[in-house]
Amino acid sequence: MSRAQHTRISIAIVGAVGVVFAVGAATASASPSVDVHGGETITARVSGEKPGQSCRITATGIDMPWHAVAQDGTVSLDSGPVRQGRHDARVVCENPQVGASSAHTVGHEQDVFTGHWAPAFEFLQHHRLEFLTPRR
């Protein structure tokens, strides 16, 4: 292989890798993500959401206010007091100027646990041992 061919192949590989990184970065920042946890309350940390949006945790028996997303695209949420047990929780965000028609779920609905045994139940669930956790 000649030096010119080797140089062209190297440039093509570097260019392809650059495209993969650019597409990956665009994809990674294109959709917001959420980290939801149980415990004494249900907490969530949203990142990558549009600044100015409002978000809240929704689940049966939880009626929390909307919280604004900061300029860095993050918001920390806390449900406040909730009944002890398993909850199907999700985070919903919306544009407050548009209202309910702009509402969208961030991530997906998750089972979270509250109360004294919440850390143990979340450990079991994280390790795919949900069958050992209480149903309701």
GROMACS .gro file of N, CA and C in nm:
model
  408
    1MET      N    1   0.086  -0.115   0.000
    1MET     CA    2   0.000   0.000   0.000
    1MET      C    3   0.091   0.122   0.000
    2SER      N    4   0.057   0.217  -0.087
    2SER     CA    5   0.140   0.337  -0.096
    2SER      C    6   0.111   0.432   0.020
    3ARG      N    7   0.202   0.524   0.039
    3ARG     CA    8   0.187   0.623   0.147
    3ARG      C    9   0.062   0.708   0.126
    4ALA      N   10   0.031   0.744   0.003
    4ALA     CA   11  -0.087   0.825  -0.027
    4ALA      C   12  -0.216   0.748   0.008
    5GLN      N   13  -0.219   0.619  -0.028
    5GLN     CA   14  -0.337   0.539   0.005
    5GLN      C   15  -0.352   0.525   0.156
    6HIS      N   16  -0.242   0.504   0.225
    6HIS     CA   17  -0.244   0.491   0.370
    6HIS      C   18  -0.297   0.620   0.434
    7THR      N   19  -0.253   0.735   0.382
    7THR     CA   20  -0.298   0.864   0.434
    7THR      C   21  -0.448   0.881   0.410
    8ARG      N   22  -0.497   0.844   0.291
    8ARG     CA   23  -0.640   0.856   0.260
    8ARG      C   24  -0.724   0.767   0.352
    9ILE      N   25  -0.677   0.647   0.377
    9ILE     CA   26  -0.750   0.555   0.464
    9ILE      C   27  -0.752   0.610   0.607
   10SER      N   28  -0.638   0.662   0.652
   10SER     CA   29  -0.632   0.720   0.787
   10SER      C   30  -0.726   0.838   0.801
   11ILE      N   31  -0.731   0.923   0.700
   11ILE     CA   32  -0.821   1.038   0.703
   11ILE      C   33  -0.967   0.992   0.704
   12ALA      N   34  -0.998   0.889   0.624
   12ALA     CA   35  -1.135   0.837   0.620
   12ALA      C   36  -1.175   0.779   0.756
   13ILE      N   37  -1.084   0.707   0.821
   13ILE     CA   38  -1.114   0.649   0.952
   13ILE      C   39  -1.134   0.759   1.056
   14VAL      N   40  -1.047   0.858   1.057
   14VAL     CA   41  -1.060   0.969   1.151
   14VAL      C   42  -1.191   1.043   1.127
   15GLY      N   43  -1.225   1.064   1.001
   15GLY     CA   44  -1.352   1.131   0.967
   15GLY      C   45  -1.471   1.050   1.013
   16ALA      N   46  -1.468   0.919   0.992
   16ALA     CA   47  -1.579   0.833   1.035
   16ALA      C   48  -1.595   0.833   1.186
   17VAL      N   49  -1.483   0.827   1.257
   17VAL     CA   50  -1.488   0.830   1.403
   17VAL      C   51  -1.544   0.964   1.449
   18GLY      N   52  -1.506   1.073   1.385
   18GLY     CA   53  -1.559   1.205   1.419
   18GLY      C   54  -1.709   1.212   1.399
   19VAL      N   55  -1.760   1.154   1.291
   19VAL     CA   56  -1.904   1.152   1.266
   19VAL      C   57  -1.975   1.071   1.373
   20VAL      N   58  -1.919   0.957   1.411
   20VAL     CA   59  -1.979   0.874   1.516
   20VAL      C   60  -1.987   0.952   1.647
   21PHE      N   61  -1.880   1.022   1.684
   21PHE     CA   62  -1.881   1.102   1.807
   21PHE      C   63  -1.982   1.216   1.797
   22ALA      N   64  -1.989   1.283   1.684
   22ALA     CA   65  -2.083   1.394   1.668
   22ALA      C   66  -2.227   1.345   1.677
   23VAL      N   67  -2.258   1.235   1.611
   23VAL     CA   68  -2.393   1.180   1.616
   23VAL      C   69  -2.425   1.132   1.757
   24GLY      N   70  -2.330   1.066   1.821
   24GLY     CA   71  -2.349   1.019   1.958
   24GLY      C   72  -2.374   1.134   2.053
   25ALA      N   73  -2.300   1.242   2.039
   25ALA     CA   74  -2.319   1.358   2.127
   25ALA      C   75  -2.454   1.422   2.103
   26ALA      N   76  -2.494   1.433   1.977
   26ALA     CA   77  -2.625   1.491   1.946
   26ALA      C   78  -2.737   1.403   1.999
   27THR      N   79  -2.723   1.274   1.986
   27THR     CA   80  -2.825   1.181   2.035
   27THR      C   81  -2.831   1.184   2.186
   28ALA      N   82  -2.717   1.188   2.251
   28ALA     CA   83  -2.713   1.186   2.397
   28ALA      C   84  -2.780   1.310   2.456
   29SER      N   85  -2.765   1.423   2.392
   29SER     CA   86  -2.823   1.544   2.447
   29SER      C   87  -2.963   1.570   2.395
   30ALA      N   88  -3.012   1.488   2.303
   30ALA     CA   89  -3.141   1.513   2.241
   30ALA      C   90  -3.258   1.479   2.332
   31SER      N   91  -3.242   1.384   2.422
   31SER     CA   92  -3.356   1.347   2.505
   31SER      C   93  -3.318   1.356   2.653
   32PRO      N   94  -3.409   1.411   2.733
   32PRO     CA   95  -3.381   1.423   2.875
   32PRO      C   96  -3.383   1.286   2.945
   33SER      N   97  -3.320   1.279   3.061
   33SER     CA   98  -3.318   1.155   3.138
   33SER      C   99  -3.357   1.186   3.282
   34VAL      N  100  -3.391   1.080   3.355
   34VAL     CA  101  -3.432   1.098   3.494
   34VAL      C  102  -3.379   0.983   3.578
   35ASP      N  103  -3.347   1.014   3.703
   35ASP     CA  104  -3.302   0.916   3.800
   35ASP      C  105  -3.400   0.925   3.917
   36VAL      N  106  -3.482   0.821   3.937
   36VAL     CA  107  -3.587   0.821   4.038
   36VAL      C  108  -3.549   0.725   4.151
   37HIS      N  109  -3.573   0.768   4.277
   37HIS     CA  110  -3.542   0.684   4.393
   37HIS      C  111  -3.653   0.696   4.497
   38GLY      N  112  -3.671   0.589   4.571
   38GLY     CA  113  -3.762   0.589   4.685
   38GLY      C  114  -3.683   0.615   4.812
   39GLY      N  115  -3.747   0.593   4.923
   39GLY     CA  116  -3.688   0.617   5.055
   39GLY      C  117  -3.798   0.666   5.145
   40GLU      N  118  -3.772   0.772   5.219
   40GLU     CA  119  -3.878   0.834   5.299
   40GLU      C  120  -3.978   0.904   5.207
   41THR      N  121  -3.928   0.959   5.097
   41THR     CA  122  -4.011   1.022   4.994
   41THR      C  123  -3.965   0.969   4.859
   42ILE      N  124  -4.030   1.010   4.752
   42ILE     CA  125  -3.985   0.975   4.617
   42ILE      C  126  -3.909   1.097   4.565
   43THR      N  127  -3.787   1.075   4.519
   43THR     CA  128  -3.707   1.183   4.465
   43THR      C  129  -3.670   1.153   4.322
   44ALA      N  130  -3.646   1.258   4.246
   44ALA     CA  131  -3.607   1.241   4.106
   44ALA      C  132  -3.513   1.355   4.068
   45ARG      N  133  -3.419   1.323   3.983
   45ARG     CA  134  -3.326   1.424   3.928
   45ARG      C  135  -3.337   1.415   3.777
   46VAL      N  136  -3.388   1.521   3.717
   46VAL     CA  137  -3.404   1.528   3.571
   46VAL      C  138  -3.284   1.604   3.515
   47SER      N  139  -3.230   1.555   3.405
   47SER     CA  140  -3.121   1.627   3.338
   47SER      C  141  -3.146   1.622   3.187
   48GLY      N  142  -3.099   1.725   3.119
   48GLY     CA  143  -3.113   1.732   2.974
   48GLY      C  144  -3.248   1.783   2.927
   49GLU      N  145  -3.330   1.835   3.017
   49GLU     CA  146  -3.461   1.890   2.979
   49GLU      C  147  -3.441   2.035   2.934
   50LYS      N  148  -3.536   2.088   2.858
   50LYS     CA  149  -3.526   2.226   2.811
   50LYS      C  150  -3.547   2.323   2.927
   51PRO      N  151  -3.457   2.421   2.942
   51PRO     CA  152  -3.476   2.522   3.047
   51PRO      C  153  -3.611   2.591   3.028
   52GLY      N  154  -3.676   2.620   3.140
   52GLY     CA  155  -3.807   2.685   3.135
   52GLY      C  156  -3.923   2.588   3.141
   53GLN      N  157  -3.897   2.460   3.113
   53GLN     CA  158  -4.003   2.359   3.128
   53GLN      C  159  -4.032   2.344   3.276
   54SER      N  160  -4.146   2.284   3.308
   54SER     CA  161  -4.180   2.253   3.446
   54SER      C  162  -4.200   2.103   3.458
   55CYS      N  163  -4.154   2.044   3.570
   55CYS     CA  164  -4.162   1.899   3.588
   55CYS      C  165  -4.217   1.866   3.726
   56ARG      N  166  -4.271   1.744   3.737
   56ARG     CA  167  -4.318   1.693   3.866
   56ARG      C  168  -4.323   1.541   3.862
   57ILE      N  169  -4.325   1.482   3.981
   57ILE     CA  170  -4.338   1.337   3.995
   57ILE      C  171  -4.487   1.306   4.002
   58THR      N  172  -4.531   1.205   3.928
   58THR     CA  173  -4.671   1.163   3.937
   58THR      C  174  -4.676   1.016   3.978
   59ALA      N  175  -4.771   0.985   4.063
   59ALA     CA  176  -4.800   0.849   4.108
   59ALA      C  177  -4.931   0.856   4.185
   60THR      N  178  -4.992   0.743   4.208
   60THR     CA  179  -5.116   0.740   4.284
   60THR      C  180  -5.094   0.800   4.422
   61GLY      N  181  -5.178   0.895   4.458
   61GLY     CA  182  -5.170   0.958   4.589
   61GLY      C  183  -5.069   1.070   4.599
   62ILE      N  184  -5.002   1.106   4.489
   62ILE     CA  185  -4.903   1.214   4.492
   62ILE      C  186  -4.957   1.330   4.408
   63ASP      N  187  -4.966   1.446   4.470
   63ASP     CA  188  -5.012   1.565   4.402
   63ASP      C  189  -4.914   1.677   4.436
   64MET      N  190  -4.800   1.675   4.369
   64MET     CA  191  -4.697   1.773   4.399
   64MET      C  192  -4.700   1.887   4.299
   65PRO      N  193  -4.649   2.004   4.337
   65PRO     CA  194  -4.647   2.117   4.245
   65PRO      C  195  -4.541   2.099   4.135
   66TRP      N  196  -4.555   2.178   4.031
   66TRP     CA  197  -4.457   2.179   3.922
   66TRP      C  198  -4.334   2.254   3.968
   67HIS      N  199  -4.215   2.210   3.920
   67HIS     CA  200  -4.089   2.278   3.951
   67HIS      C  201  -4.020   2.313   3.819
   68ALA      N  202  -3.968   2.435   3.812
   68ALA     CA  203  -3.905   2.484   3.689
   68ALA      C  204  -3.769   2.419   3.666
   69VAL      N  205  -3.739   2.392   3.541
   69VAL     CA  206  -3.608   2.339   3.501
   69VAL      C  207  -3.511   2.457   3.494
   70ALA      N  208  -3.394   2.440   3.552
   70ALA     CA  209  -3.292   2.545   3.556
   70ALA      C  210  -3.228   2.564   3.418
   71GLN      N  211  -3.148   2.668   3.407
   71GLN     CA  212  -3.079   2.698   3.280
   71GLN      C  213  -2.985   2.586   3.236
   72ASP      N  214  -2.935   2.507   3.331
   72ASP     CA  215  -2.846   2.396   3.294
   72ASP      C  216  -2.923   2.270   3.254
   73GLY      N  217  -3.056   2.278   3.248
   73GLY     CA  218  -3.137   2.165   3.203
   73GLY      C  219  -3.169   2.064   3.312
   74THR      N  220  -3.147   2.099   3.438
   74THR     CA  221  -3.171   2.005   3.548
   74THR      C  222  -3.279   2.056   3.643
   75VAL      N  223  -3.341   1.963   3.713
   75VAL     CA  224  -3.433   1.996   3.820
   75VAL      C  225  -3.435   1.878   3.917
   76SER      N  226  -3.434   1.908   4.046
   76SER     CA  227  -3.445   1.805   4.150
   76SER      C  228  -3.586   1.810   4.207
   77LEU      N  229  -3.648   1.693   4.218
   77LEU     CA  230  -3.787   1.684   4.263
   77LEU      C  231  -3.796   1.598   4.387
   78ASP      N  232  -3.889   1.630   4.475
   78ASP     CA  233  -3.916   1.552   4.595
   78ASP      C  234  -4.067   1.551   4.616
   79SER      N  235  -4.124   1.432   4.626
   79SER     CA  236  -4.269   1.417   4.636
   79SER      C  237  -4.327   1.470   4.765
   80GLY      N  238  -4.245   1.479   4.870
   80GLY     CA  239  -4.298   1.509   5.001
   80GLY      C  240  -4.357   1.381   5.060
   81PRO      N  241  -4.428   1.392   5.171
   81PRO     CA  242  -4.480   1.272   5.239
   81PRO      C  243  -4.570   1.186   5.149
   82VAL      N  244  -4.545   1.057   5.150
   82VAL     CA  245  -4.627   0.960   5.075
   82VAL      C  246  -4.647   0.837   5.162
   83ARG      N  247  -4.748   0.758   5.128
   83ARG     CA  248  -4.772   0.635   5.202
   83ARG      C  249  -4.656   0.538   5.181
   84GLN      N  250  -4.634   0.453   5.277
   84GLN     CA  251  -4.528   0.353   5.270
   84GLN      C  252  -4.568   0.243   5.172
   85GLY      N  253  -4.473   0.195   5.092
   85GLY     CA  254  -4.499   0.083   5.002
   85GLY      C  255  -4.444   0.104   4.862
   86ARG      N  256  -4.500   0.029   4.768
   86ARG     CA  257  -4.457   0.035   4.628
   86ARG      C  258  -4.539   0.141   4.554
   87HIS      N  259  -4.471   0.216   4.467
   87HIS     CA  260  -4.537   0.319   4.386
   87HIS      C  261  -4.492   0.305   4.241
   88ASP      N  262  -4.586   0.321   4.149
   88ASP     CA  263  -4.552   0.330   4.006
   88ASP      C  264  -4.535   0.478   3.977
   89ALA      N  265  -4.412   0.525   3.979
   89ALA     CA  266  -4.384   0.668   3.966
   89ALA      C  267  -4.327   0.700   3.830
   90ARG      N  268  -4.357   0.820   3.784
   90ARG     CA  269  -4.297   0.871   3.661
   90ARG      C  270  -4.282   1.021   3.674
   91VAL      N  271  -4.198   1.078   3.591
   91VAL     CA  272  -4.177   1.222   3.590
   91VAL      C  273  -4.238   1.277   3.462
   92VAL      N  274  -4.319   1.380   3.479
   92VAL     CA  275  -4.383   1.445   3.365
   92VAL      C  276  -4.333   1.589   3.360
   93CYS      N  277  -4.300   1.634   3.239
   93CYS     CA  278  -4.259   1.773   3.219
   93CYS      C  279  -4.348   1.835   3.113
   94GLU      N  280  -4.365   1.966   3.120
   94GLU     CA  281  -4.444   2.037   3.021
   94GLU      C  282  -4.395   2.180   3.010
   95ASN      N  283  -4.433   2.242   2.901
   95ASN     CA  284  -4.407   2.383   2.881
   95ASN      C  285  -4.520   2.458   2.949
   96PRO      N  286  -4.492   2.536   3.055
   96PRO     CA  287  -4.599   2.602   3.129
   96PRO      C  288  -4.677   2.704   3.046
   97GLN      N  289  -4.619   2.753   2.938
   97GLN     CA  290  -4.689   2.850   2.853
   97GLN      C  291  -4.788   2.782   2.759
   98VAL      N  292  -4.766   2.653   2.732
   98VAL     CA  293  -4.855   2.579   2.644
   98VAL      C  294  -4.957   2.499   2.725
   99GLY      N  295  -4.911   2.440   2.835
   99GLY     CA  296  -5.001   2.365   2.922
   99GLY      C  297  -4.999   2.215   2.897
  100ALA      N  298  -5.110   2.150   2.931
  100ALA     CA  299  -5.118   2.004   2.930
  100ALA      C  300  -5.090   1.942   2.794
  101SER      N  301  -5.117   2.012   2.687
  101SER     CA  302  -5.093   1.953   2.554
  101SER      C  303  -4.945   1.932   2.526
  102SER      N  304  -4.857   1.998   2.602
  102SER     CA  305  -4.712   1.980   2.582
  102SER      C  306  -4.652   1.880   2.679
  103ALA      N  307  -4.734   1.821   2.766
  103ALA     CA  308  -4.684   1.728   2.869
  103ALA      C  309  -4.623   1.604   2.806
  104HIS      N  310  -4.511   1.561   2.861
  104HIS     CA  311  -4.444   1.440   2.814
  104HIS      C  312  -4.374   1.373   2.932
  105THR      N  313  -4.367   1.241   2.926
  105THR     CA  314  -4.299   1.164   3.030
  105THR      C  315  -4.151   1.162   3.001
  106VAL      N  316  -4.072   1.183   3.104
  106VAL     CA  317  -3.926   1.174   3.092
  106VAL      C  318  -3.887   1.035   3.141
  107GLY      N  319  -3.813   0.963   3.062
  107GLY     CA  320  -3.777   0.826   3.098
  107GLY      C  321  -3.899   0.737   3.086
  108HIS      N  322  -3.918   0.650   3.184
  108HIS     CA  323  -4.032   0.559   3.184
  108HIS      C  324  -4.084   0.542   3.326
  109GLU      N  325  -4.204   0.489   3.338
  109GLU     CA  326  -4.262   0.464   3.470
  109GLU      C  327  -4.175   0.361   3.543
  110GLN      N  328  -4.153   0.383   3.673
  110GLN     CA  329  -4.067   0.294   3.751
  110GLN      C  330  -4.134   0.257   3.882
  111ASP      N  331  -4.110   0.135   3.926
  111ASP     CA  332  -4.152   0.094   4.060
  111ASP      C  333  -4.050   0.149   4.159
  112VAL      N  334  -4.098   0.224   4.258
  112VAL     CA  335  -4.011   0.273   4.365
  112VAL      C  336  -4.077   0.239   4.497
  113PHE      N  337  -3.998   0.231   4.601
  113PHE     CA  338  -4.046   0.193   4.733
  113PHE      C  339  -4.021   0.304   4.832
  114THR      N  340  -4.118   0.324   4.922
  114THR     CA  341  -4.101   0.421   5.029
  114THR      C  342  -4.123   0.350   5.162
  115GLY      N  343  -4.067   0.408   5.265
  115GLY     CA  344  -4.080   0.351   5.398
  115GLY      C  345  -3.950   0.293   5.449
  116HIS      N  346  -3.958   0.229   5.563
  116HIS     CA  347  -3.842   0.176   5.633
  116HIS      C  348  -3.761   0.077   5.549
  117TRP      N  349  -3.827  -0.011   5.477
  117TRP     CA  350  -3.759  -0.115   5.401
  117TRP      C  351  -3.726  -0.075   5.256
  118ALA      N  352  -3.749   0.050   5.220
  118ALA     CA  353  -3.728   0.095   5.082
  118ALA      C  354  -3.588   0.063   5.029
  119PRO      N  355  -3.479   0.088   5.102
  119PRO     CA  356  -3.346   0.057   5.048
  119PRO      C  357  -3.329  -0.092   5.014
  120ALA      N  358  -3.381  -0.179   5.099
  120ALA     CA  359  -3.368  -0.323   5.073
  120ALA      C  360  -3.448  -0.363   4.950
  121PHE      N  361  -3.572  -0.312   4.938
  121PHE     CA  362  -3.655  -0.346   4.823
  121PHE      C  363  -3.597  -0.292   4.694
  122GLU      N  364  -3.541  -0.171   4.698
  122GLU     CA  365  -3.479  -0.116   4.577
  122GLU      C  366  -3.354  -0.195   4.539
  123PHE      N  367  -3.279  -0.243   4.636
  123PHE     CA  368  -3.163  -0.328   4.608
  123PHE      C  369  -3.208  -0.455   4.537
  124LEU      N  370  -3.312  -0.520   4.589
  124LEU     CA  371  -3.363  -0.642   4.527
  124LEU      C  372  -3.411  -0.615   4.385
  125GLN      N  373  -3.481  -0.507   4.367
  125GLN     CA  374  -3.532  -0.474   4.233
  125GLN      C  375  -3.417  -0.444   4.138
  126HIS      N  376  -3.317  -0.371   4.183
  126HIS     CA  377  -3.202  -0.338   4.099
  126HIS      C  378  -3.129  -0.464   4.052
  127HIS      N  379  -3.128  -0.565   4.133
  127HIS     CA  380  -3.060  -0.690   4.100
  127HIS      C  381  -3.155  -0.795   4.042
  128ARG      N  382  -3.266  -0.745   3.986
  128ARG     CA  383  -3.363  -0.829   3.914
  128ARG      C  384  -3.425  -0.937   4.003
  129LEU      N  385  -3.447  -0.906   4.129
  129LEU     CA  386  -3.510  -0.999   4.223
  129LEU      C  387  -3.645  -0.943   4.269
  130GLU      N  388  -3.719  -0.880   4.174
  130GLU     CA  389  -3.847  -0.817   4.206
  130GLU      C  390  -3.945  -0.912   4.272
  131PHE      N  391  -3.935  -1.040   4.238
  131PHE     CA  392  -4.029  -1.138   4.292
  131PHE      C  393  -4.020  -1.147   4.445
  132LEU      N  394  -3.914  -1.093   4.505
  132LEU     CA  395  -3.899  -1.092   4.649
  132LEU      C  396  -3.956  -0.967   4.716
  133THR      N  397  -4.005  -0.873   4.635
  133THR     CA  398  -4.057  -0.747   4.688
  133THR      C  399  -4.209  -0.755   4.701
  134PRO      N  400  -4.268  -0.677   4.793
  134PRO     CA  401  -4.414  -0.678   4.807
  134PRO      C  402  -4.482  -0.619   4.683
  135ARG      N  403  -4.598  -0.671   4.649
  135ARG     CA  404  -4.669  -0.623   4.531
  135ARG      C  405  -4.743  -0.493   4.558
  136ARG      N  406  -4.814  -0.479   4.665
  136ARG     CA  407  -4.888  -0.355   4.697
  136ARG      C  408  -4.903  -0.341   4.843
   0.00000   0.00000   0.00000
